[in-house]
mmCIF file of C-alpha atoms in Angstrom:
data_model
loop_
_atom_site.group_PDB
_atom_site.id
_atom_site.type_symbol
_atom_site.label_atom_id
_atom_site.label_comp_id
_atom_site.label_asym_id
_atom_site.label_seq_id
_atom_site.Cartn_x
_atom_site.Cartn_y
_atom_site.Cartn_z
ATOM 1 C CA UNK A 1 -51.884 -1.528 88.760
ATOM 2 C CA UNK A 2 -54.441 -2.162 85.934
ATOM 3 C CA UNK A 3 -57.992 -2.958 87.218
ATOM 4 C CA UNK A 4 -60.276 -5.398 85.633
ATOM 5 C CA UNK A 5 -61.690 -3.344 83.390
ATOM 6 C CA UNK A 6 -58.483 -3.356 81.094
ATOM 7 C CA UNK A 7 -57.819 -6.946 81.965
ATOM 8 C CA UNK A 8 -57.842 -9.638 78.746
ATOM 9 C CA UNK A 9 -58.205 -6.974 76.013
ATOM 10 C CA UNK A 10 -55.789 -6.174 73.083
ATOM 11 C CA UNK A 11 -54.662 -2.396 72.211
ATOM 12 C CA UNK A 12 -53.294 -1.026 68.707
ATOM 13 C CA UNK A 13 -51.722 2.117 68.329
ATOM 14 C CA UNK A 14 -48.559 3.767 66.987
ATOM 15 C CA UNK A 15 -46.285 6.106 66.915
ATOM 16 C CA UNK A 16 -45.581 9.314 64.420
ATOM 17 C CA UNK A 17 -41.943 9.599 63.661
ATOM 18 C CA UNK A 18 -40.838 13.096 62.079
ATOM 19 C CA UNK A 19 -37.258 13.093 60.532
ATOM 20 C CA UNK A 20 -35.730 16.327 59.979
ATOM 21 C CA UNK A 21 -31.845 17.807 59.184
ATOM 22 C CA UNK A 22 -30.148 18.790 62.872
ATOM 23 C CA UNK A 23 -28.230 21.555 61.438
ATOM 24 C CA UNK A 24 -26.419 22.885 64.607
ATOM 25 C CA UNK A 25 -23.961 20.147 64.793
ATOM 26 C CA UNK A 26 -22.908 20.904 61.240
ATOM 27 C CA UNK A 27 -21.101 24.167 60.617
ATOM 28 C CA UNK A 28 -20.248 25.919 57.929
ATOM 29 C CA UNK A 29 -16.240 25.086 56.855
ATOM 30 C CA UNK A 30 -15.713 28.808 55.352
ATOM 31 C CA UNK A 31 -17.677 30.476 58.982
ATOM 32 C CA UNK A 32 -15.570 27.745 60.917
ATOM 33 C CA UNK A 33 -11.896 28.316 59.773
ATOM 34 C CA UNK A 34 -13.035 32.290 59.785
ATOM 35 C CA UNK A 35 -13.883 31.924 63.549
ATOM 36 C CA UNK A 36 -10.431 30.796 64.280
ATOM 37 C CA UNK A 37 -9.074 34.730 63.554
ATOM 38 C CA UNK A 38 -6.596 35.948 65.878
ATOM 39 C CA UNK A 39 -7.958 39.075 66.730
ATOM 40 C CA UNK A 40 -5.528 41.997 65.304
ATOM 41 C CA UNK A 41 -2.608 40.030 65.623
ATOM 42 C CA UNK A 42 1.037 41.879 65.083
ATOM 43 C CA UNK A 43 3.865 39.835 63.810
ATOM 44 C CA UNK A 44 6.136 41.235 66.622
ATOM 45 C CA UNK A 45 3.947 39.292 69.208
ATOM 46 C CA UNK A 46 6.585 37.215 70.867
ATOM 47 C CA UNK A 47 4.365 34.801 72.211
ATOM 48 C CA UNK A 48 2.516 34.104 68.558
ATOM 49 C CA UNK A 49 3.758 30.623 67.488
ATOM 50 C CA UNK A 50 0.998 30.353 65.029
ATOM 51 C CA UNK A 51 -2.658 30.489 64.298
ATOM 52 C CA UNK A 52 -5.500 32.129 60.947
ATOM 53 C CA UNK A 53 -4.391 35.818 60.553
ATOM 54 C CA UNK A 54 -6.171 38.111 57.920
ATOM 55 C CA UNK A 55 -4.133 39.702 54.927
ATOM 56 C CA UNK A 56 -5.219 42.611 53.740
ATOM 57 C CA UNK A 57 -5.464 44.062 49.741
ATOM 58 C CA UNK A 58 -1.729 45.229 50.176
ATOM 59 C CA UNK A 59 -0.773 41.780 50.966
ATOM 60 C CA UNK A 60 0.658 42.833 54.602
ATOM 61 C CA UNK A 61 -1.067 41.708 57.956
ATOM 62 C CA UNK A 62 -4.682 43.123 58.585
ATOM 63 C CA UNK A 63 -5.286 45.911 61.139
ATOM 64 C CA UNK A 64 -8.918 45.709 62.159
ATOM 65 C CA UNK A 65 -8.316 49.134 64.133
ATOM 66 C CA UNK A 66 -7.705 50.837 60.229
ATOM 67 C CA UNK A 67 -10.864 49.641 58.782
ATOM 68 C CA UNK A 68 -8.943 47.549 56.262
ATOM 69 C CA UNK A 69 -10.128 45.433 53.449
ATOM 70 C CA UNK A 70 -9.240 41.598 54.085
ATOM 71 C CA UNK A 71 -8.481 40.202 50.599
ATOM 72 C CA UNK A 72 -7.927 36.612 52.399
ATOM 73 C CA UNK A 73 -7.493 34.304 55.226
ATOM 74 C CA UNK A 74 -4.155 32.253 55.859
ATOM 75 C CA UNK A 75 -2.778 29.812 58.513
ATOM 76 C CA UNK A 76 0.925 31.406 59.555
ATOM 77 C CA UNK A 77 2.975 30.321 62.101
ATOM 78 C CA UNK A 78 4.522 27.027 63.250
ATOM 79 C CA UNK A 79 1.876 25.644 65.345
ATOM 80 C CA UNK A 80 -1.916 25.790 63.745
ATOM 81 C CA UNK A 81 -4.855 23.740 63.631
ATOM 82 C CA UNK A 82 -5.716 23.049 60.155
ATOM 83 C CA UNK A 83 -6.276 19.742 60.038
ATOM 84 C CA UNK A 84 -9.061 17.809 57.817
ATOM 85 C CA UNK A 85 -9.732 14.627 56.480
ATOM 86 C CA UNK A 86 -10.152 14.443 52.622
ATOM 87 C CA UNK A 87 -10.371 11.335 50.483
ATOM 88 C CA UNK A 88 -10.048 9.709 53.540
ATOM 89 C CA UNK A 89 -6.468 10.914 53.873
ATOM 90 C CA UNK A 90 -4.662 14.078 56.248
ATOM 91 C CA UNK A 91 -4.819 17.225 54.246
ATOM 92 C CA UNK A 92 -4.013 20.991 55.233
ATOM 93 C CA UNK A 93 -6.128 24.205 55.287
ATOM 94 C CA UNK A 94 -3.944 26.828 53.415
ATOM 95 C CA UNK A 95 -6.581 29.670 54.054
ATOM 96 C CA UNK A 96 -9.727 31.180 53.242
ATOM 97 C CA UNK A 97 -9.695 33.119 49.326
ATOM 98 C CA UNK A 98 -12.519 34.720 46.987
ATOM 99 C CA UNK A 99 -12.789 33.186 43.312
ATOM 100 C CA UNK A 100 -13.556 36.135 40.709
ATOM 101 C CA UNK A 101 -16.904 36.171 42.033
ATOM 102 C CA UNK A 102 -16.636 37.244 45.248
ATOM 103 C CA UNK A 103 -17.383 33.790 46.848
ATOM 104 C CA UNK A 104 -15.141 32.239 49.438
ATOM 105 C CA UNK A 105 -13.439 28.840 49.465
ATOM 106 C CA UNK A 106 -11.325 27.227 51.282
ATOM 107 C CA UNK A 107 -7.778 25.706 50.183
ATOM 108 C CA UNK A 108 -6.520 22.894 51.290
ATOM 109 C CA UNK A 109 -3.037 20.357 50.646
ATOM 110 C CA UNK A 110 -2.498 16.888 51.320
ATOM 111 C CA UNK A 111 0.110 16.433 54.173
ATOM 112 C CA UNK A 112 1.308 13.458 52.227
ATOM 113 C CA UNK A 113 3.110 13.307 48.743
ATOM 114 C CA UNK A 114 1.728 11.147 46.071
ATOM 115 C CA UNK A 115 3.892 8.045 46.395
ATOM 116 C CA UNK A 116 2.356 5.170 44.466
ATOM 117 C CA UNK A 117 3.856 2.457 42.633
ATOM 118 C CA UNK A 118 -0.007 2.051 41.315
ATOM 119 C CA UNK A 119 -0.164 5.143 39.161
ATOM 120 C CA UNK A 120 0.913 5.096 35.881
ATOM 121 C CA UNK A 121 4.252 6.164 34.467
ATOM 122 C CA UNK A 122 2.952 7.282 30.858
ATOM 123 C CA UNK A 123 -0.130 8.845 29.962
ATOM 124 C CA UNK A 124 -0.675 9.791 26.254
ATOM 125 C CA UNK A 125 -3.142 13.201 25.729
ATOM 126 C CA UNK A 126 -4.515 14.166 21.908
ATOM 127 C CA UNK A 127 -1.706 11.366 20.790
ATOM 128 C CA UNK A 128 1.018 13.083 22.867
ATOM 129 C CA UNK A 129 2.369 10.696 24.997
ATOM 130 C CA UNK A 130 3.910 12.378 28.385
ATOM 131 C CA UNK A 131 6.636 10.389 31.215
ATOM 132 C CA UNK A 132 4.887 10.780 34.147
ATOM 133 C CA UNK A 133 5.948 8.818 37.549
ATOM 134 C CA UNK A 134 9.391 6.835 37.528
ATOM 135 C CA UNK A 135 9.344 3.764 38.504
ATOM 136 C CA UNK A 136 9.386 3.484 42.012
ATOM 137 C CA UNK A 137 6.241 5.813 41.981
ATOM 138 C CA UNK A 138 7.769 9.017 43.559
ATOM 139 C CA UNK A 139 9.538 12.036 41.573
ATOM 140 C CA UNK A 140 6.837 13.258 38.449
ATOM 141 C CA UNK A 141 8.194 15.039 35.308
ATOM 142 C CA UNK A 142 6.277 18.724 34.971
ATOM 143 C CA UNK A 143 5.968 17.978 31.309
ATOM 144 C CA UNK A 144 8.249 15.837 29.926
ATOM 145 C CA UNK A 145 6.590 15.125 26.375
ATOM 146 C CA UNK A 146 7.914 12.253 23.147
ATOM 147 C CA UNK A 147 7.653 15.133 21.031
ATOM 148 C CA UNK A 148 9.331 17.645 23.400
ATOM 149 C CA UNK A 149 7.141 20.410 23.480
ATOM 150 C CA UNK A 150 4.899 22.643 25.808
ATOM 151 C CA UNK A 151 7.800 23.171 28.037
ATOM 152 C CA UNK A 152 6.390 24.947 31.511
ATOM 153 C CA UNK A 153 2.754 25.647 30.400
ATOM 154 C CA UNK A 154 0.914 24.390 33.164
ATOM 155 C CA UNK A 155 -2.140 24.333 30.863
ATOM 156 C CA UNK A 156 -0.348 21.755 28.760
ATOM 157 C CA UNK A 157 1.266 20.197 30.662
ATOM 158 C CA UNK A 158 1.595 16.582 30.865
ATOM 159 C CA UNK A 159 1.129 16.806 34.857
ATOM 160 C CA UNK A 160 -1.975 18.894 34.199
ATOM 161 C CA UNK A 161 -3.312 16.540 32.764
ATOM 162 C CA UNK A 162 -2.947 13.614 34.847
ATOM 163 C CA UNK A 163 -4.185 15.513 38.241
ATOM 164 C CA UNK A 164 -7.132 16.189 36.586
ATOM 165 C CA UNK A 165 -8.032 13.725 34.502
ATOM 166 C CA UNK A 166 -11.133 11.536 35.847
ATOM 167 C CA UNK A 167 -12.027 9.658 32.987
ATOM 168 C CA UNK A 168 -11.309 6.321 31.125
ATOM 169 C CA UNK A 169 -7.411 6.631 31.877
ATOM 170 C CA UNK A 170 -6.133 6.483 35.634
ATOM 171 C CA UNK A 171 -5.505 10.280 36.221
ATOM 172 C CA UNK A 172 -4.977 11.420 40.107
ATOM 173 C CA UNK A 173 -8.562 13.063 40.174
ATOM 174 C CA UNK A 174 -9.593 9.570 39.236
ATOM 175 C CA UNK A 175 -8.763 8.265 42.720
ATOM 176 C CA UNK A 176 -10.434 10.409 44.861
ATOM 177 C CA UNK A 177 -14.160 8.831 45.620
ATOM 178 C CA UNK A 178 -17.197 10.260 44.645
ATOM 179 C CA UNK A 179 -17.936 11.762 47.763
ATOM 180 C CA UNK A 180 -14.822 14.186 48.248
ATOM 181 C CA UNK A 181 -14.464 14.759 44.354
ATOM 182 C CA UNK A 182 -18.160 16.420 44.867
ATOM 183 C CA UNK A 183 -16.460 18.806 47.381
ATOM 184 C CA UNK A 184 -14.388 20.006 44.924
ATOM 185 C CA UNK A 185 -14.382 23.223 43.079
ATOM 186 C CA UNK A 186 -12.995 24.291 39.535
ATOM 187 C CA UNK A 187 -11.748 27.570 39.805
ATOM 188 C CA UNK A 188 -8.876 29.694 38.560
ATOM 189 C CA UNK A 189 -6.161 29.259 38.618
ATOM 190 C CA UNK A 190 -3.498 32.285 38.217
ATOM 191 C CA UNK A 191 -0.197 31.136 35.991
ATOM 192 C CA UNK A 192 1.652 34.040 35.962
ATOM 193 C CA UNK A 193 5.524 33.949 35.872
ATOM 194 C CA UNK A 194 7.545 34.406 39.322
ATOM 195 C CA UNK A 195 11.591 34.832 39.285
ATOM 196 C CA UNK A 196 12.946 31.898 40.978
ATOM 197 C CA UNK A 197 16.752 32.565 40.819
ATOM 198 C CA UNK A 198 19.141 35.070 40.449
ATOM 199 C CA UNK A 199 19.615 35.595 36.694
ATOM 200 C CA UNK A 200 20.064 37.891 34.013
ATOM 201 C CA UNK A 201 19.359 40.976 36.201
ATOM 202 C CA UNK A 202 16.441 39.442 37.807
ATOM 203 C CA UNK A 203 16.270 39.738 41.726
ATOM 204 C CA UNK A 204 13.694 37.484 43.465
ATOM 205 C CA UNK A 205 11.248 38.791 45.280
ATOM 206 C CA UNK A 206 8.975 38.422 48.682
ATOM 207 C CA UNK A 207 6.381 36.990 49.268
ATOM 208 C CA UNK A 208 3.524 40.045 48.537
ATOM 209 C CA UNK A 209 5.658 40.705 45.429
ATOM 210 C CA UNK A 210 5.330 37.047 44.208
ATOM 211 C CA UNK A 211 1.538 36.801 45.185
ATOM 212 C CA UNK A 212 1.334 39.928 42.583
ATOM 213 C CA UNK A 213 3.585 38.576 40.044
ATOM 214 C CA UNK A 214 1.459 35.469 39.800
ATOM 215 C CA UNK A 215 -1.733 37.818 38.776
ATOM 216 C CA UNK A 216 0.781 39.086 36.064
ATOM 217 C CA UNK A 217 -0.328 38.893 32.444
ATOM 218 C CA UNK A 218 1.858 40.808 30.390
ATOM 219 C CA UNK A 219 3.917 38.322 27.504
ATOM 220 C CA UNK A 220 7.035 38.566 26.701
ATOM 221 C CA UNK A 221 9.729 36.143 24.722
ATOM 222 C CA UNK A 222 12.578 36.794 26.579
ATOM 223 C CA UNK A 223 13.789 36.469 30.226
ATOM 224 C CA UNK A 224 10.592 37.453 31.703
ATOM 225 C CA UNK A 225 10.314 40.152 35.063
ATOM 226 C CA UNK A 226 8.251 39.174 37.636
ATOM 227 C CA UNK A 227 4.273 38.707 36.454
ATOM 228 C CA UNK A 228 4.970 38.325 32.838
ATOM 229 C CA UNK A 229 3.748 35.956 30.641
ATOM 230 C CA UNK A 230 5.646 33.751 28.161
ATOM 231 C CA UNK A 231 4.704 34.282 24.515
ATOM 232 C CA UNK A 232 1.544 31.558 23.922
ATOM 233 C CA UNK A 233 2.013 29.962 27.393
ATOM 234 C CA UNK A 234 -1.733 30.569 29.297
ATOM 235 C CA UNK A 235 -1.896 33.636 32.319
ATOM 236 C CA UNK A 236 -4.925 31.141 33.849
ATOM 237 C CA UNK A 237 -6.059 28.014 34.275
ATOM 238 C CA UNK A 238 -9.454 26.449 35.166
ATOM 239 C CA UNK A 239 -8.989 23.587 37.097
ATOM 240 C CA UNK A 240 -9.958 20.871 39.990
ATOM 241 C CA UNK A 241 -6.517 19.914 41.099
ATOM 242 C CA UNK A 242 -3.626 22.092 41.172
ATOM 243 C CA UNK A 243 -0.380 22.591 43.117
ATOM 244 C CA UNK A 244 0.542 25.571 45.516
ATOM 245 C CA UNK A 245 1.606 28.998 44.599
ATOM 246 C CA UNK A 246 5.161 30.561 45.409
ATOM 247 C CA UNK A 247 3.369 32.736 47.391
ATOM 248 C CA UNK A 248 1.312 29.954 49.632
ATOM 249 C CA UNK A 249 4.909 29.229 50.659
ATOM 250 C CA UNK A 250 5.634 32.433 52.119
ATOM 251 C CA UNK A 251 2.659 33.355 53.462
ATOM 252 C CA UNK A 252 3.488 29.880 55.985
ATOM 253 C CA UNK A 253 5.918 31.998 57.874
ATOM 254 C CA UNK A 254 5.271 34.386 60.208
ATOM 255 C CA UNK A 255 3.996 37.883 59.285
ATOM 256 C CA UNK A 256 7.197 39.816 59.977
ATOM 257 C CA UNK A 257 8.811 37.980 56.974
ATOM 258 C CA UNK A 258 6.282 38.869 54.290
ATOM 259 C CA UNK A 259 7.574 41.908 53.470
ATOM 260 C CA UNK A 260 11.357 41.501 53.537
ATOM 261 C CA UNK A 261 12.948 37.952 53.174
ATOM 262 C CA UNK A 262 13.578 36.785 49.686
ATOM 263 C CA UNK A 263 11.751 33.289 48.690
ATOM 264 C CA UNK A 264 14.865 32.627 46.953
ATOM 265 C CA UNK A 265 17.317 33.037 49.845
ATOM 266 C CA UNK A 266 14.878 32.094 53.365
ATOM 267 C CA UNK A 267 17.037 31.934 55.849
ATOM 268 C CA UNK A 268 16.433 29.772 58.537
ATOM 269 C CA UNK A 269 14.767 31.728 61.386
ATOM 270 C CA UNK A 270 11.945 32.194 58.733
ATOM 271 C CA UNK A 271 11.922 28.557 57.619
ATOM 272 C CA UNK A 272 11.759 27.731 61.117
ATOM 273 C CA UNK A 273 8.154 29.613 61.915
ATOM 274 C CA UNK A 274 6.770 27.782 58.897
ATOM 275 C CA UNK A 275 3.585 25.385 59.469
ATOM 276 C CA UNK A 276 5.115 23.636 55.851
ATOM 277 C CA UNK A 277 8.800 22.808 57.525
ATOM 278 C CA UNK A 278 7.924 19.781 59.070
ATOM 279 C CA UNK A 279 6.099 18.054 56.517
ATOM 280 C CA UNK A 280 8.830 19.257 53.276
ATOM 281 C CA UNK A 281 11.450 16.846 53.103
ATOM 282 C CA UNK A 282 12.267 16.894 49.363
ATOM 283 C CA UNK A 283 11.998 18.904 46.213
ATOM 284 C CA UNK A 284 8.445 19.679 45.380
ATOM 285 C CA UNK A 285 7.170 21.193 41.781
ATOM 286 C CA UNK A 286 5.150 24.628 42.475
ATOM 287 C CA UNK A 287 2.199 25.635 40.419
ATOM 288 C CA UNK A 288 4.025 28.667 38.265
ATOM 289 C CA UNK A 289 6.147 28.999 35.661
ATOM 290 C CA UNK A 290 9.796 30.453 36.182
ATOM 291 C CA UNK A 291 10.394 33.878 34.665
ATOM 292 C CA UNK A 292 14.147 33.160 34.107
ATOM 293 C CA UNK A 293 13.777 30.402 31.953
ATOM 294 C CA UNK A 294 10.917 29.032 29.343
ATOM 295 C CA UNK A 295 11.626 25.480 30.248
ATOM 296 C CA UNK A 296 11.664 25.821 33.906
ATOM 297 C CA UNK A 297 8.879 25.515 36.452
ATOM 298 C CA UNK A 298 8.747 26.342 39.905
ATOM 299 C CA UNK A 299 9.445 24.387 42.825
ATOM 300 C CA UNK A 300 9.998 24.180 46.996
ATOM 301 C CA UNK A 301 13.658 23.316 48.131
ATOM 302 C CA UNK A 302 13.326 21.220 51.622
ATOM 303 C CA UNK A 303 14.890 24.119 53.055
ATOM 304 C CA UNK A 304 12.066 26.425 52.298
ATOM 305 C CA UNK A 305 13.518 28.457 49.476
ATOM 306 C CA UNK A 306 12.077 28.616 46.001
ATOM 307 C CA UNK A 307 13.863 27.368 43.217
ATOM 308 C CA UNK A 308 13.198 26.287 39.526
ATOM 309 C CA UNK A 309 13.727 22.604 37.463
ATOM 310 C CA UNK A 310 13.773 21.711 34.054
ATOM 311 C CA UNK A 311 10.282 20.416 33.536
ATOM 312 C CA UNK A 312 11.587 18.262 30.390
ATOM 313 C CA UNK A 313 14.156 16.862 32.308
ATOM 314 C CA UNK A 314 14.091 17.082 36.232
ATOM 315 C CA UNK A 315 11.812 15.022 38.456
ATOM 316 C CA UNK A 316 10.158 15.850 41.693
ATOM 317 C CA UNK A 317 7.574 15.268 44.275
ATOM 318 C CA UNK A 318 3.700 16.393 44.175
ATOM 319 C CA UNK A 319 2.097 17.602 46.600
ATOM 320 C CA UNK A 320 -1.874 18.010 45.169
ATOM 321 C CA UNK A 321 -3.579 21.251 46.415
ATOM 322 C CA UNK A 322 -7.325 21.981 45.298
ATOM 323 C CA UNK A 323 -10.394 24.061 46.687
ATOM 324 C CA UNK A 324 -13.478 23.089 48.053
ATOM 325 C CA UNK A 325 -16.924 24.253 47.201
ATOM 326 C CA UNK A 326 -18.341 27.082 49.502
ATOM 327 C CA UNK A 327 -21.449 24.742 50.977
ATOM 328 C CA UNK A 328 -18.724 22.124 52.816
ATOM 329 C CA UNK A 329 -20.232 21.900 55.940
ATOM 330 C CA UNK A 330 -18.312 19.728 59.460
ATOM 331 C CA UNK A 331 -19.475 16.991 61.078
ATOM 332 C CA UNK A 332 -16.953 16.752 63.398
ATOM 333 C CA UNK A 333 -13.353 17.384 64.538
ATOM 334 C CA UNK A 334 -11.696 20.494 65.919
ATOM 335 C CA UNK A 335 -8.730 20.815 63.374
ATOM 336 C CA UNK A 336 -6.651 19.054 65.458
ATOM 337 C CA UNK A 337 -3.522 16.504 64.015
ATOM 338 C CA UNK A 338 -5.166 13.863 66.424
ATOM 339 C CA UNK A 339 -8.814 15.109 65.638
ATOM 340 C CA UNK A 340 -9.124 17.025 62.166
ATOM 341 C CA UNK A 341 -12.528 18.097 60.547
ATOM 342 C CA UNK A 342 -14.358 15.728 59.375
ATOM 343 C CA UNK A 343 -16.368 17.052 56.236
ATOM 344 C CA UNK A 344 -19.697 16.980 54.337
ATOM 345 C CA UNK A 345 -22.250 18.656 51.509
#
């Protein structure tokens, strides 16, 4: 409807554009997962089949009602959302935890085993050379060394160093991109002995005794009880890349376990309310050395209970675990197996 006024002449303008961050589709990971609480949740709830409960400093179930402490957040029970893409692969959330300063992170396993025919099966450290991977690129020695030493450090050891290791030689930290290896945090690590069979007077214990043993720093040279330390083996570790605790293991289960079934001996009603049972099919190496034995580190029988191998001789499966830095934000996702969270710094 232009008149003739307008008619035959040329216009210029243009148009300001102002970019900015939209920050409400991005949520905090830590303030996410948090959200998720079940709201004073009791472990005799028949109807709980899983979901994030809050554990308090005694290592039993939070009760908001008693103005509790919560030392930590964990998923527990069969049926939980933790689902999130890392590496561009289907990993776990194993909880929400403080680091020494006071600063929460979240931890998180890969739902898959590290089964590659591509990673190598010797890796040589300060001229030690350590047997990694066998050949078909499945079960990993803890430590098995040419010269035979180091036994179950995990500080040492030759599976240590190949998580970690993201420099000239092909370590496992190596393969993860740029992008997620940014997300990752180095933290401690606690090393601390746990008893992993019956032996020598030992008893295994549950799963808030374990969680305490594995803060344990006392040495000692013989068959060690509970927390101890072997003599010049290392109570911490700093670290990107590590494995899961005893304890992460028995914290899975539902709350009315924590306090009275034996890692050692889980029988299967407590297996069965386990978020872990359906994706362990094998024997998996722990993070923590056993206190029955010097040569012996822990690992995950594929019917839940917690046993010990011979990291100079016996082989099993990895299963990576690691913690990401506090400022890991979501794009998208809601946790979900069939849509997990998709992440970002």
């Amino acid at each position: 409807e232009a008149g003739e006024e307008i008619l035959n002449k040329t216009y210029y303008g243009s148009i300001d554009v102002e970019l900015y961050q939209d920050n409400k589709h991005e949520n905090n990971l830590v303030e996410e997962v948090k959200s998720k609480l079940i709201s004073n949740y009791s472990g005799s709830k028949e109807d709980f089949t899983g979901g994030l409960v809050a554990v308090n400093s005694s290592g039993l179930l939070y009760d908001e009602n008693n103005n509790e402490e919560i030392r930590e957040y964990r998923y527990s029970g069969v049926n939980v959302n933790n689902y999130v893409t890392f590496n561009d692969e289907l990993w776990r959330i194993v909880g929400v935890f403080k680091d020494e300063n006071e600063e929460e992170h979240i931890k998180i396993v890969r739902n898959e085993t590290i089964s590659e025919k591509t990673y190598p099966r010797t890796y040589t450290v300060n001229g030690t050379l350590y047997n990694i991977i066998d050949e078909n690129g499945t079960y990993v020695y803890w430590n098995y060394t040419s010269n035979g030493k180091n036994y179950g450090d995990w500080k040492k050891s030759g599976l240590q160093y190949w998580l970690n290791s993201e420099g000239d030689t092909d370590g496992y930290l190596k393969m993860i991109s740029s992008k997620y290896n940014n997300m990752i945090e180095s933290t401690k690590y606690y090393l601390g002995n746990v008893v992993t069979y019956v032996a020598n007077g030992l008893e295994v214990s549950n799963t808030i005794q374990t969680y305490k043993h594995e803060r344990g720093n006392n040495s000692c040279s013989t068959s060690c009880n509970g927390g101890d330390i072997w003599n010049n083996y290392s109570s911490e570790w700093n670290g990107k890349i590590g494995l899961l605790y005893p304890s992460d293991i028995g914290y899975t289960v539902n709350e009315k376990y924590w306090n009275t079934t034996n890692l050692k001996n889980y029988d299967k009603e407590a297996w069965n309310t386990s978020w872990l049972k359906k994706i362990v099919n094998n024997y998996e190496w722990l993070m923590n050395p056993s206190a029955n034995d010097i040569n012996r580190g822990s690992d995950l029988y594929p019917n839940g209970n917690l046993g010990a191998s011979d990291s100079l001789t016996n082989m099993n499966i990895v299963r990576p675990s690691l913690y990401l830095t506090s400022d890991v934000k979501i794009i998208s996702g809601t946790g979900e197996e069939i849509n997990p969270y998709e992440l970002t710094i």
